[in-house]
Amino acid sequence: MGHVLIQGAELIVTMDDERRELAGADLRLRDGCVAEIGTGLAPEGAEIVRADGCLVTPGLVNTHHHLSQCLTRAVPGAQDALLFGWLKTLYPIWSRFGPEEFRVSALVGLSELALSGCTMSSDHQYLYPNGARLDDTIAAAREVGIRFHATRGAMSIGESKGGLPPDGLVEAEPAILEDCIRVIDAFHDPDPGAMIRVGVAPCSPFTVSPELMRDAALLARDKGVRLHTHLAENDEDIAYSLDRFGCRPGQYAEDLGWTGDDVWHAHCVKLDGREISLFAQSRTGVAHCPCSNCRLGSGIAPVRAMRDAGVRVGLGVDGSASNDGGNLIGEARQAMLLQRVALGADAMSAREALEIATRGGADVLGRPDCGRLAPGMRADLAIWDMSGIEAAGLWDRAAILLAGPNRVRDLFVEGRQVVRDGRIVTHDLGRAVAAQTRIARRLAGL
Ligand SMILES: [Zn+2]
């Protein structure tokens, strides 16, 4: 495997255990890991990448996405709807997707993330119409070269049984569990440095039965994989839980085995104090999706209270039907701003938001080998050119969330270059974008 020496970075924000920030330092990548960080490192035959005028950070980690939604951005009927109405507008469109839609949208969505500094992403795929399989997005992730935690989502309660999705989009519960086993056995790599992992992820409490939630948790623990779902996203979600289950979402999760350090929940906008304590004590993770929460008017997640209580929090861009983009460095800025809207300018610093976006997300996904730059950690990093207009006049190079570029110059995953000079080098992005545009226009009837 390659040996790369990144030389002369203006600043390296390591996010290591001491949160060191190193000026004028070099960084050696070898065999997929960070081998060495220091000043004046000898070339030793490495490929040299100069980083003058650049900030180097750990690669950002995206803990929640629905990549296929990249095909349904700004759908007119869903532009101004609340969560449940938004879903009901989009379900009929999503039911027309198939394998090619999932593959192409994942190529584009993961590339967009990579260009914004992301080296590892999760995806929550809960729709399997017309022969689509989790295999389609995993193939795309391999092509892009990004570290990928695919989750096998599911919906099983259709409209005729009091659920939200149309009956044609739901699956039978035994078939869901069977396919979870298939994809875990086929793709999940438990080893350190894994490029592909698989999780089990029923879509939400309002689209599957409590029995499936419980069985999914048992299956995931039997297989040693992680659990993921949507939880406590907005007031409608809380009302549904109280009405159908007679309890709040935290209680529902706890009763069905959905708390623990192998579980992470998306959104958690409406967690109350007791639920925050439960998540902290059980080491349950949260994927905070600030742009999506703003876009759907869901509210401001209590991230400050969660972090103060010791809850593990990572960032997610969420699907592109509710964002409507996938820029992870922009998402980190939004996370910082949103806490300030709620609690004041000292509620979250630029450094803390960057920490949530890097090592915070890696910890939520169970990857302590990622999200920080230190010898022995995986060689996942972003190089940001700070000589452009966005950072001109910036006093503090580490404060990239206050002023700085929102696209990387270079990106390395497992020591391999995915972005060079602002362009994806692993696959033909232009062709994927053209295919995506063609498919979206067809879906829209244009
Ligand atoms: Zn979501």
Short mmCIF file of C-alpha atoms and ligand atoms in Angstrom, two decimals:
data_model
loop_
_atom_site.label_atom_id
_atom_site.label_comp_id
_atom_site.label_asym_id
_atom_site.label_seq_id
_atom_site.Cartn_x
_atom_site.Cartn_y
_atom_site.Cartn_z
CA MET A 1 0.00 0.00 0.00
CA GLY A 2 1.12 3.59 -0.62
CA HIS A 3 3.36 5.71 1.51
CA VAL A 4 2.51 9.40 1.56
CA LEU A 5 4.20 12.30 3.35
CA ILE A 6 2.10 15.41 3.81
CA GLN A 7 4.63 18.18 4.26
CA GLY A 8 4.58 21.66 5.69
CA ALA A 9 0.95 22.01 6.77
CA GLU A 10 0.29 25.47 8.16
CA LEU A 11 -1.66 23.81 10.96
CA ILE A 12 -2.70 20.26 11.84
CA VAL A 13 -5.73 20.05 14.13
CA THR A 14 -5.24 16.49 15.38
CA MET A 15 -8.32 15.94 17.59
CA ASP A 16 -6.08 13.49 19.44
CA ASP A 17 -6.55 12.83 23.15
CA GLU A 18 -4.65 16.04 24.03
CA ARG A 19 -6.40 17.98 21.21
CA ARG A 20 -2.99 19.07 19.93
CA GLU A 21 -2.77 21.71 17.20
CA LEU A 22 0.61 21.56 15.43
CA ALA A 23 1.96 24.40 13.28
CA GLY A 24 4.31 23.69 10.37
CA ALA A 25 4.11 19.94 10.87
CA ASP A 26 4.32 16.91 8.58
CA LEU A 27 2.23 13.77 8.62
CA ARG A 28 3.27 10.35 7.32
CA LEU A 29 0.63 7.88 6.04
CA ARG A 30 1.67 4.27 5.63
CA ASP A 31 -0.27 1.01 5.25
CA GLY A 32 -3.59 2.77 5.75
CA CYS A 33 -2.58 4.36 9.06
CA VAL A 34 -1.06 7.55 10.37
CA ALA A 35 2.53 6.44 10.95
CA GLU A 36 4.10 9.64 12.29
CA ILE A 37 3.35 13.32 12.95
CA GLY A 38 6.11 15.87 13.52
CA THR A 39 8.29 18.54 12.01
CA GLY A 40 10.96 17.88 9.37
CA LEU A 41 10.07 14.23 8.72
CA ALA A 42 12.40 12.52 6.22
CA PRO A 43 10.85 11.57 2.85
CA GLU A 44 11.94 7.89 3.03
CA GLY A 45 10.77 7.41 -0.56
CA ALA A 46 7.24 8.65 0.13
CA GLU A 47 4.98 10.36 -2.36
CA ILE A 48 5.19 14.00 -1.21
CA VAL A 49 2.07 16.16 -0.87
CA ARG A 50 2.89 19.78 0.00
CA ALA A 51 0.38 21.43 2.34
CA ASP A 52 1.71 24.98 2.53
CA GLY A 53 -1.04 27.41 3.51
CA CYS A 54 -3.32 24.50 4.38
CA LEU A 55 -5.19 23.29 7.42
CA VAL A 56 -5.19 19.52 7.96
CA THR A 57 -8.01 17.96 9.98
CA PRO A 58 -9.19 14.42 10.58
CA GLY A 59 -11.72 13.35 7.98
CA LEU A 60 -15.26 14.32 8.93
CA VAL A 61 -17.75 11.58 9.81
CA ASN A 62 -21.35 11.52 8.66
CA THR A 63 -23.55 9.45 10.97
CA HIS A 64 -26.92 9.74 9.21
CA HIS A 65 -27.95 9.87 5.56
CA HIS A 66 -30.42 8.49 3.03
CA LEU A 67 -28.29 8.66 -0.09
CA SER A 68 -31.13 7.81 -2.47
CA GLN A 69 -32.85 11.07 -1.55
CA CYS A 70 -30.24 12.90 -3.65
CA LEU A 71 -32.72 12.20 -6.47
CA THR A 72 -35.55 14.07 -4.73
CA ARG A 73 -34.15 17.48 -3.87
CA ALA A 74 -36.58 20.36 -3.56
CA VAL A 75 -39.63 18.36 -4.69
CA PRO A 76 -42.29 21.11 -4.90
CA GLY A 77 -44.98 19.40 -2.78
CA ALA A 78 -42.45 18.60 -0.05
CA GLN A 79 -40.63 21.91 0.13
CA ASP A 80 -42.70 23.39 2.95
CA ALA A 81 -44.22 20.35 4.67
CA LEU A 82 -43.76 19.01 8.20
CA LEU A 83 -42.25 15.54 8.65
CA PHE A 84 -45.32 13.35 8.24
CA GLY A 85 -46.76 15.33 5.30
CA TRP A 86 -43.30 15.50 3.74
CA LEU A 87 -42.98 11.71 3.92
CA LYS A 88 -46.43 11.14 2.43
CA THR A 89 -45.52 13.36 -0.54
CA LEU A 90 -42.26 11.54 -1.19
CA TYR A 91 -43.19 7.88 -0.63
CA PRO A 92 -44.92 7.47 -4.05
CA ILE A 93 -41.85 8.92 -5.80
CA TRP A 94 -39.43 6.69 -3.88
CA SER A 95 -41.54 3.65 -4.75
CA ARG A 96 -40.44 4.09 -8.38
CA PHE A 97 -36.72 3.69 -7.53
CA GLY A 98 -34.73 0.57 -8.41
CA PRO A 99 -31.10 -0.64 -8.26
CA GLU A 100 -29.77 1.97 -10.70
CA GLU A 101 -31.37 4.85 -8.74
CA PHE A 102 -29.75 3.65 -5.51
CA ARG A 103 -26.35 3.13 -7.13
CA VAL A 104 -26.20 6.46 -8.97
CA SER A 105 -27.51 8.55 -6.07
CA ALA A 106 -24.95 6.92 -3.74
CA LEU A 107 -22.12 7.69 -6.17
CA VAL A 108 -23.17 11.35 -6.25
CA GLY A 109 -24.09 11.67 -2.57
CA LEU A 110 -20.88 10.09 -1.29
CA SER A 111 -18.79 12.19 -3.67
CA GLU A 112 -20.50 15.33 -2.44
CA LEU A 113 -19.67 14.32 1.12
CA ALA A 114 -16.05 13.58 0.19
CA LEU A 115 -15.65 17.01 -1.39
CA SER A 116 -16.83 18.55 1.90
CA GLY A 117 -14.24 16.71 3.98
CA CYS A 118 -16.06 13.49 4.82
CA THR A 119 -14.02 10.28 4.91
CA MET A 120 -16.57 7.98 6.56
CA SER A 121 -20.32 7.89 6.11
CA SER A 122 -23.22 5.88 7.31
CA ASP A 123 -26.30 5.37 5.16
CA HIS A 124 -29.79 4.43 6.31
CA GLN A 125 -31.49 2.61 3.44
CA TYR A 126 -35.00 1.53 4.33
CA LEU A 127 -36.61 1.24 0.87
CA TYR A 128 -36.17 -1.80 -1.33
CA PRO A 129 -38.58 -1.36 -4.27
CA ASN A 130 -38.21 -2.98 -7.68
CA GLY A 131 -35.30 -5.29 -6.84
CA ALA A 132 -33.14 -2.71 -5.02
CA ARG A 133 -30.67 -4.15 -2.47
CA LEU A 134 -28.21 -2.79 0.05
CA ASP A 135 -25.54 -4.20 -2.27
CA ASP A 136 -26.20 -1.32 -4.71
CA THR A 137 -25.01 1.43 -2.35
CA ILE A 138 -22.13 -0.64 -0.99
CA ALA A 139 -20.86 -1.07 -4.57
CA ALA A 140 -21.04 2.70 -5.06
CA ALA A 141 -19.14 3.37 -1.81
CA ARG A 142 -16.35 1.06 -2.96
CA GLU A 143 -16.15 2.96 -6.23
CA VAL A 144 -15.89 6.33 -4.46
CA GLY A 145 -13.36 4.92 -1.96
CA ILE A 146 -15.04 6.30 1.16
CA ARG A 147 -15.30 4.33 4.43
CA PHE A 148 -18.91 3.17 4.58
CA HIS A 149 -21.25 1.98 7.32
CA ALA A 150 -24.30 0.74 5.44
CA THR A 151 -27.41 0.03 7.49
CA ARG A 152 -30.17 -2.36 6.46
CA GLY A 153 -33.27 -0.32 7.18
CA ALA A 154 -36.85 -1.49 6.86
CA MET A 155 -40.52 -0.55 6.97
CA SER A 156 -43.22 -3.11 7.74
CA ILE A 157 -46.34 -1.23 8.88
CA GLY A 158 -48.20 0.18 5.89
CA GLU A 159 -51.19 2.50 5.78
CA SER A 160 -53.73 -0.33 6.09
CA LYS A 161 -52.23 -1.22 9.50
CA GLY A 162 -52.11 2.34 10.80
CA GLY A 163 -48.58 3.12 9.65
CA LEU A 164 -47.45 6.03 7.50
CA PRO A 165 -46.01 4.46 4.30
CA PRO A 166 -48.14 3.05 1.46
CA ASP A 167 -48.58 -0.73 1.67
CA GLY A 168 -46.56 -1.20 -1.54
CA LEU A 169 -43.38 0.13 0.11
CA VAL A 170 -43.33 -2.13 3.17
CA GLU A 171 -41.80 -5.59 3.54
CA ALA A 172 -42.76 -8.67 5.54
CA GLU A 173 -40.87 -8.84 8.85
CA PRO A 174 -39.41 -12.36 8.40
CA ALA A 175 -38.02 -11.34 4.99
CA ILE A 176 -36.48 -8.20 6.53
CA LEU A 177 -34.64 -10.19 9.20
CA GLU A 178 -33.50 -12.75 6.63
CA ASP A 179 -32.03 -10.04 4.41
CA CYS A 180 -30.32 -8.41 7.43
CA ILE A 181 -28.52 -11.71 8.01
CA ARG A 182 -27.61 -11.98 4.33
CA VAL A 183 -26.02 -8.52 4.08
CA ILE A 184 -24.20 -8.82 7.41
CA ASP A 185 -22.70 -12.15 6.35
CA ALA A 186 -21.84 -10.82 2.90
CA PHE A 187 -20.37 -7.41 3.74
CA HIS A 188 -19.74 -6.69 7.44
CA ASP A 189 -16.06 -6.43 8.31
CA PRO A 190 -15.51 -6.34 12.10
CA ASP A 191 -11.74 -5.80 11.87
CA PRO A 192 -9.98 -2.53 12.75
CA GLY A 193 -9.53 -0.46 9.62
CA ALA A 194 -12.68 -1.91 8.05
CA MET A 195 -13.86 -0.05 4.96
CA ILE A 196 -17.35 -1.60 5.03
CA ARG A 197 -19.51 -2.31 8.04
CA VAL A 198 -23.21 -3.16 8.18
CA GLY A 199 -25.79 -2.21 10.80
CA VAL A 200 -29.43 -3.12 11.42
CA ALA A 201 -31.83 -0.17 11.16
CA PRO A 202 -35.64 -0.43 11.14
CA CYS A 203 -36.76 2.95 9.84
CA SER A 204 -38.59 4.41 12.83
CA PRO A 205 -41.08 3.48 15.56
CA PHE A 206 -43.91 4.68 13.32
CA THR A 207 -43.06 2.40 10.38
CA VAL A 208 -42.25 -0.97 12.02
CA SER A 209 -43.76 -3.07 14.82
CA PRO A 210 -42.35 -3.26 18.36
CA GLU A 211 -41.73 -6.96 17.65
CA LEU A 212 -39.44 -6.11 14.72
CA MET A 213 -37.60 -3.54 16.86
CA ARG A 214 -36.97 -6.19 19.51
CA ASP A 215 -36.01 -8.92 17.03
CA ALA A 216 -33.68 -6.53 15.21
CA ALA A 217 -31.89 -5.73 18.48
CA LEU A 218 -31.50 -9.44 19.28
CA LEU A 219 -30.18 -10.14 15.78
CA ALA A 220 -27.72 -7.23 15.85
CA ARG A 221 -26.29 -8.36 19.19
CA ASP A 222 -26.05 -11.94 18.02
CA LYS A 223 -24.07 -10.76 14.97
CA GLY A 224 -22.03 -8.11 16.80
CA VAL A 225 -23.25 -5.22 14.61
CA ARG A 226 -24.71 -1.83 15.50
CA LEU A 227 -28.31 -0.61 15.68
CA HIS A 228 -29.69 2.58 14.19
CA THR A 229 -33.09 4.25 13.75
CA HIS A 230 -34.89 7.62 13.83
CA LEU A 231 -36.08 8.73 17.26
CA ALA A 232 -37.89 11.68 18.83
CA GLU A 233 -37.57 13.78 15.70
CA ASN A 234 -40.42 16.24 16.25
CA ASP A 235 -43.69 16.82 18.13
CA GLU A 236 -45.68 14.57 15.76
CA ASP A 237 -43.24 11.77 16.53
CA ILE A 238 -43.67 12.19 20.31
CA ALA A 239 -47.48 12.34 19.95
CA TYR A 240 -47.46 9.11 17.90
CA SER A 241 -45.37 7.36 20.56
CA LEU A 242 -47.64 8.47 23.41
CA ASP A 243 -50.76 7.55 21.46
CA ARG A 244 -49.66 4.17 20.08
CA PHE A 245 -47.24 2.91 22.72
CA GLY A 246 -48.33 4.85 25.80
CA CYS A 247 -44.83 6.11 26.48
CA ARG A 248 -42.18 8.55 25.27
CA PRO A 249 -39.60 7.42 22.68
CA GLY A 250 -36.82 6.97 25.26
CA GLN A 251 -38.91 4.52 27.25
CA TYR A 252 -39.92 2.73 24.04
CA ALA A 253 -36.27 2.38 23.03
CA GLU A 254 -35.20 1.16 26.46
CA ASP A 255 -38.01 -1.42 26.69
CA LEU A 256 -37.10 -2.96 23.33
CA GLY A 257 -33.33 -3.15 23.81
CA TRP A 258 -32.56 -0.03 21.83
CA THR A 259 -30.15 1.64 24.27
CA GLY A 260 -26.47 0.85 24.69
CA ASP A 261 -23.07 1.71 23.27
CA ASP A 262 -23.89 -0.27 20.10
CA VAL A 263 -26.94 1.92 19.32
CA TRP A 264 -27.22 5.34 17.75
CA HIS A 265 -30.42 7.27 17.07
CA ALA A 266 -30.95 9.97 14.46
CA HIS A 267 -32.31 13.41 15.46
CA CYS A 268 -33.38 13.13 19.13
CA VAL A 269 -34.63 16.72 18.88
CA LYS A 270 -37.28 16.15 21.53
CA LEU A 271 -35.39 14.16 24.17
CA ASP A 272 -36.31 15.34 27.66
CA GLY A 273 -34.00 15.47 30.68
CA ARG A 274 -34.74 11.93 31.77
CA GLU A 275 -34.08 10.59 28.28
CA ILE A 276 -30.81 12.51 28.05
CA SER A 277 -29.70 10.87 31.33
CA LEU A 278 -30.75 7.47 30.00
CA PHE A 279 -28.69 7.97 26.84
CA ALA A 280 -25.68 9.17 28.83
CA GLN A 281 -25.77 6.28 31.29
CA SER A 282 -26.32 3.67 28.60
CA ARG A 283 -23.74 5.26 26.25
CA THR A 284 -26.35 5.44 23.49
CA GLY A 285 -25.25 7.64 20.57
CA VAL A 286 -27.04 10.43 18.72
CA ALA A 287 -26.77 11.55 15.09
CA HIS A 288 -27.50 15.28 15.19
CA CYS A 289 -28.84 16.62 11.87
CA PRO A 290 -29.16 20.40 12.27
CA CYS A 291 -29.96 21.41 8.65
CA SER A 292 -32.67 18.77 8.35
CA ASN A 293 -34.15 19.83 11.69
CA CYS A 294 -34.24 23.44 10.45
CA ARG A 295 -35.61 22.52 7.03
CA LEU A 296 -38.48 20.48 8.47
CA GLY A 297 -39.03 22.90 11.34
CA SER A 298 -38.54 20.06 13.82
CA GLY A 299 -36.81 22.13 16.48
CA ILE A 300 -33.36 22.55 18.03
CA ALA A 301 -31.87 19.34 19.42
CA PRO A 302 -30.56 19.77 23.00
CA VAL A 303 -26.98 19.08 21.95
CA ARG A 304 -25.46 21.28 24.66
CA ALA A 305 -27.37 19.41 27.36
CA MET A 306 -26.53 16.06 25.78
CA ARG A 307 -22.81 16.82 25.59
CA ASP A 308 -22.78 18.18 29.15
CA ALA A 309 -24.47 15.00 30.36
CA GLY A 310 -21.92 12.84 28.52
CA VAL A 311 -24.07 11.68 25.61
CA ARG A 312 -22.04 10.75 22.55
CA VAL A 313 -23.06 13.00 19.65
CA GLY A 314 -22.06 12.88 15.99
CA LEU A 315 -23.25 14.84 12.97
CA GLY A 316 -25.46 13.79 10.08
CA VAL A 317 -26.46 15.62 6.93
CA ASP A 318 -29.62 13.46 6.69
CA GLY A 319 -31.13 12.74 3.29
CA SER A 320 -31.14 15.31 0.53
CA ALA A 321 -34.92 15.55 0.52
CA SER A 322 -34.67 17.40 3.84
CA ASN A 323 -31.36 19.28 3.69
CA ASP A 324 -31.18 19.59 0.55
CA GLY A 325 -27.44 19.07 0.27
CA GLY A 326 -24.70 16.94 1.72
CA ASN A 327 -21.97 19.37 2.74
CA LEU A 328 -20.64 18.07 6.04
CA ILE A 329 -18.36 20.97 6.94
CA GLY A 330 -21.38 23.23 6.36
CA GLU A 331 -23.41 20.95 8.61
CA ALA A 332 -20.83 21.38 11.38
CA ARG A 333 -21.13 25.16 11.13
CA GLN A 334 -24.91 24.83 11.28
CA ALA A 335 -24.63 22.70 14.43
CA MET A 336 -22.54 25.41 16.08
CA LEU A 337 -24.91 28.19 15.02
CA LEU A 338 -28.05 26.38 16.11
CA GLN A 339 -26.84 25.89 19.69
CA ARG A 340 -26.00 29.60 19.74
CA VAL A 341 -29.50 30.50 18.56
CA ALA A 342 -30.90 28.52 21.48
CA LEU A 343 -28.44 29.36 24.23
CA GLY A 344 -26.13 32.25 23.30
CA ALA A 345 -22.78 32.83 21.62
CA ASP A 346 -20.81 30.85 24.20
CA ALA A 347 -22.96 27.73 23.80
CA MET A 348 -20.70 26.01 21.30
CA SER A 349 -17.25 26.90 20.00
CA ALA A 350 -15.97 26.29 16.47
CA ARG A 351 -13.50 23.76 17.88
CA GLU A 352 -16.18 21.82 19.72
CA ALA A 353 -18.38 21.63 16.62
CA LEU A 354 -15.40 20.37 14.61
CA GLU A 355 -14.74 17.78 17.32
CA ILE A 356 -18.35 16.56 17.07
CA ALA A 357 -17.93 16.35 13.29
CA THR A 358 -14.75 14.25 13.53
CA ARG A 359 -13.99 12.14 16.60
CA GLY A 360 -17.55 12.60 17.90
CA GLY A 361 -19.00 10.90 14.83
CA ALA A 362 -16.33 8.22 14.78
CA ASP A 363 -17.15 7.30 18.38
CA VAL A 364 -20.89 7.18 17.62
CA LEU A 365 -20.16 4.69 14.81
CA GLY A 366 -17.92 2.61 17.09
CA ARG A 367 -14.73 3.63 15.28
CA PRO A 368 -12.17 4.82 17.84
CA ASP A 369 -9.59 4.12 15.10
CA CYS A 370 -10.97 7.07 13.08
CA GLY A 371 -11.80 10.73 13.60
CA ARG A 372 -8.45 11.73 15.11
CA LEU A 373 -4.91 12.07 13.75
CA ALA A 374 -2.37 10.20 15.85
CA PRO A 375 0.09 7.37 15.19
CA GLY A 376 -1.81 4.11 14.74
CA MET A 377 -5.09 5.76 13.76
CA ARG A 378 -6.50 5.23 10.27
CA ALA A 379 -5.15 7.60 7.63
CA ASP A 380 -8.42 9.47 7.01
CA LEU A 381 -7.87 13.21 6.64
CA ALA A 382 -8.91 16.39 4.90
CA ILE A 383 -6.61 19.12 3.59
CA TRP A 384 -8.21 22.56 3.41
CA ASP A 385 -6.63 25.35 1.34
CA MET A 386 -6.74 28.42 3.59
CA SER A 387 -5.22 30.77 1.00
CA GLY A 388 -8.52 31.52 -0.73
CA ILE A 389 -11.03 34.32 -0.33
CA GLU A 390 -13.12 32.61 2.40
CA ALA A 391 -10.22 32.48 4.85
CA ALA A 392 -8.54 35.76 3.88
CA GLY A 393 -8.15 37.81 7.07
CA LEU A 394 -8.73 34.83 9.38
CA TRP A 395 -6.77 35.15 12.64
CA ASP A 396 -7.24 31.59 13.91
CA ARG A 397 -6.57 28.80 11.40
CA ALA A 398 -8.36 26.18 13.51
CA ALA A 399 -11.58 28.21 13.40
CA ILE A 400 -12.52 26.91 9.93
CA LEU A 401 -16.17 26.81 10.98
CA LEU A 402 -16.15 30.58 11.47
CA ALA A 403 -14.28 31.41 8.26
CA GLY A 404 -12.89 29.01 5.71
CA PRO A 405 -13.56 26.93 2.62
CA ASN A 406 -16.45 24.48 2.49
CA ARG A 407 -14.70 22.18 0.04
CA VAL A 408 -11.47 20.29 0.53
CA ARG A 409 -8.38 20.61 -1.60
CA ASP A 410 -7.38 16.97 -0.94
CA LEU A 411 -8.93 14.04 0.88
CA PHE A 412 -7.34 10.77 1.95
CA VAL A 413 -9.20 7.66 3.12
CA GLU A 414 -7.19 4.71 4.44
CA GLY A 415 -4.12 6.52 3.08
CA ARG A 416 -5.53 6.61 -0.47
CA GLN A 417 -6.31 9.84 -2.26
CA VAL A 418 -10.01 10.32 -3.05
CA VAL A 419 -9.91 14.09 -3.81
CA ARG A 420 -6.97 15.89 -5.40
CA ASP A 421 -6.96 19.62 -6.11
CA GLY A 422 -10.69 19.79 -5.47
CA ARG A 423 -11.64 16.94 -7.82
CA ILE A 424 -12.75 13.38 -7.15
CA VAL A 425 -10.07 11.09 -8.61
CA THR A 426 -11.55 7.66 -7.90
CA HIS A 427 -14.41 7.64 -10.41
CA ASP A 428 -16.01 9.72 -13.17
CA LEU A 429 -18.15 12.12 -11.13
CA GLY A 430 -19.29 14.07 -14.20
CA ARG A 431 -20.85 10.94 -15.65
CA ALA A 432 -22.58 10.11 -12.33
CA VAL A 433 -24.00 13.64 -12.01
CA ALA A 434 -25.29 13.51 -15.60
CA ALA A 435 -26.97 10.16 -14.88
CA GLN A 436 -28.49 11.53 -11.68
CA THR A 437 -29.86 14.59 -13.47
CA ARG A 438 -31.35 12.39 -16.19
CA ILE A 439 -33.07 10.12 -13.65
CA ALA A 440 -34.41 13.01 -11.55
CA ARG A 441 -35.86 14.71 -14.63
CA ARG A 442 -37.54 11.48 -15.66
CA LEU A 443 -39.02 11.04 -12.16
CA ALA A 444 -40.26 14.62 -12.21
CA GLY A 445 -41.83 14.11 -15.66
CA LEU A 446 -39.72 16.89 -17.20
ZN ZN B 1 -33.23 10.39 8.36
#
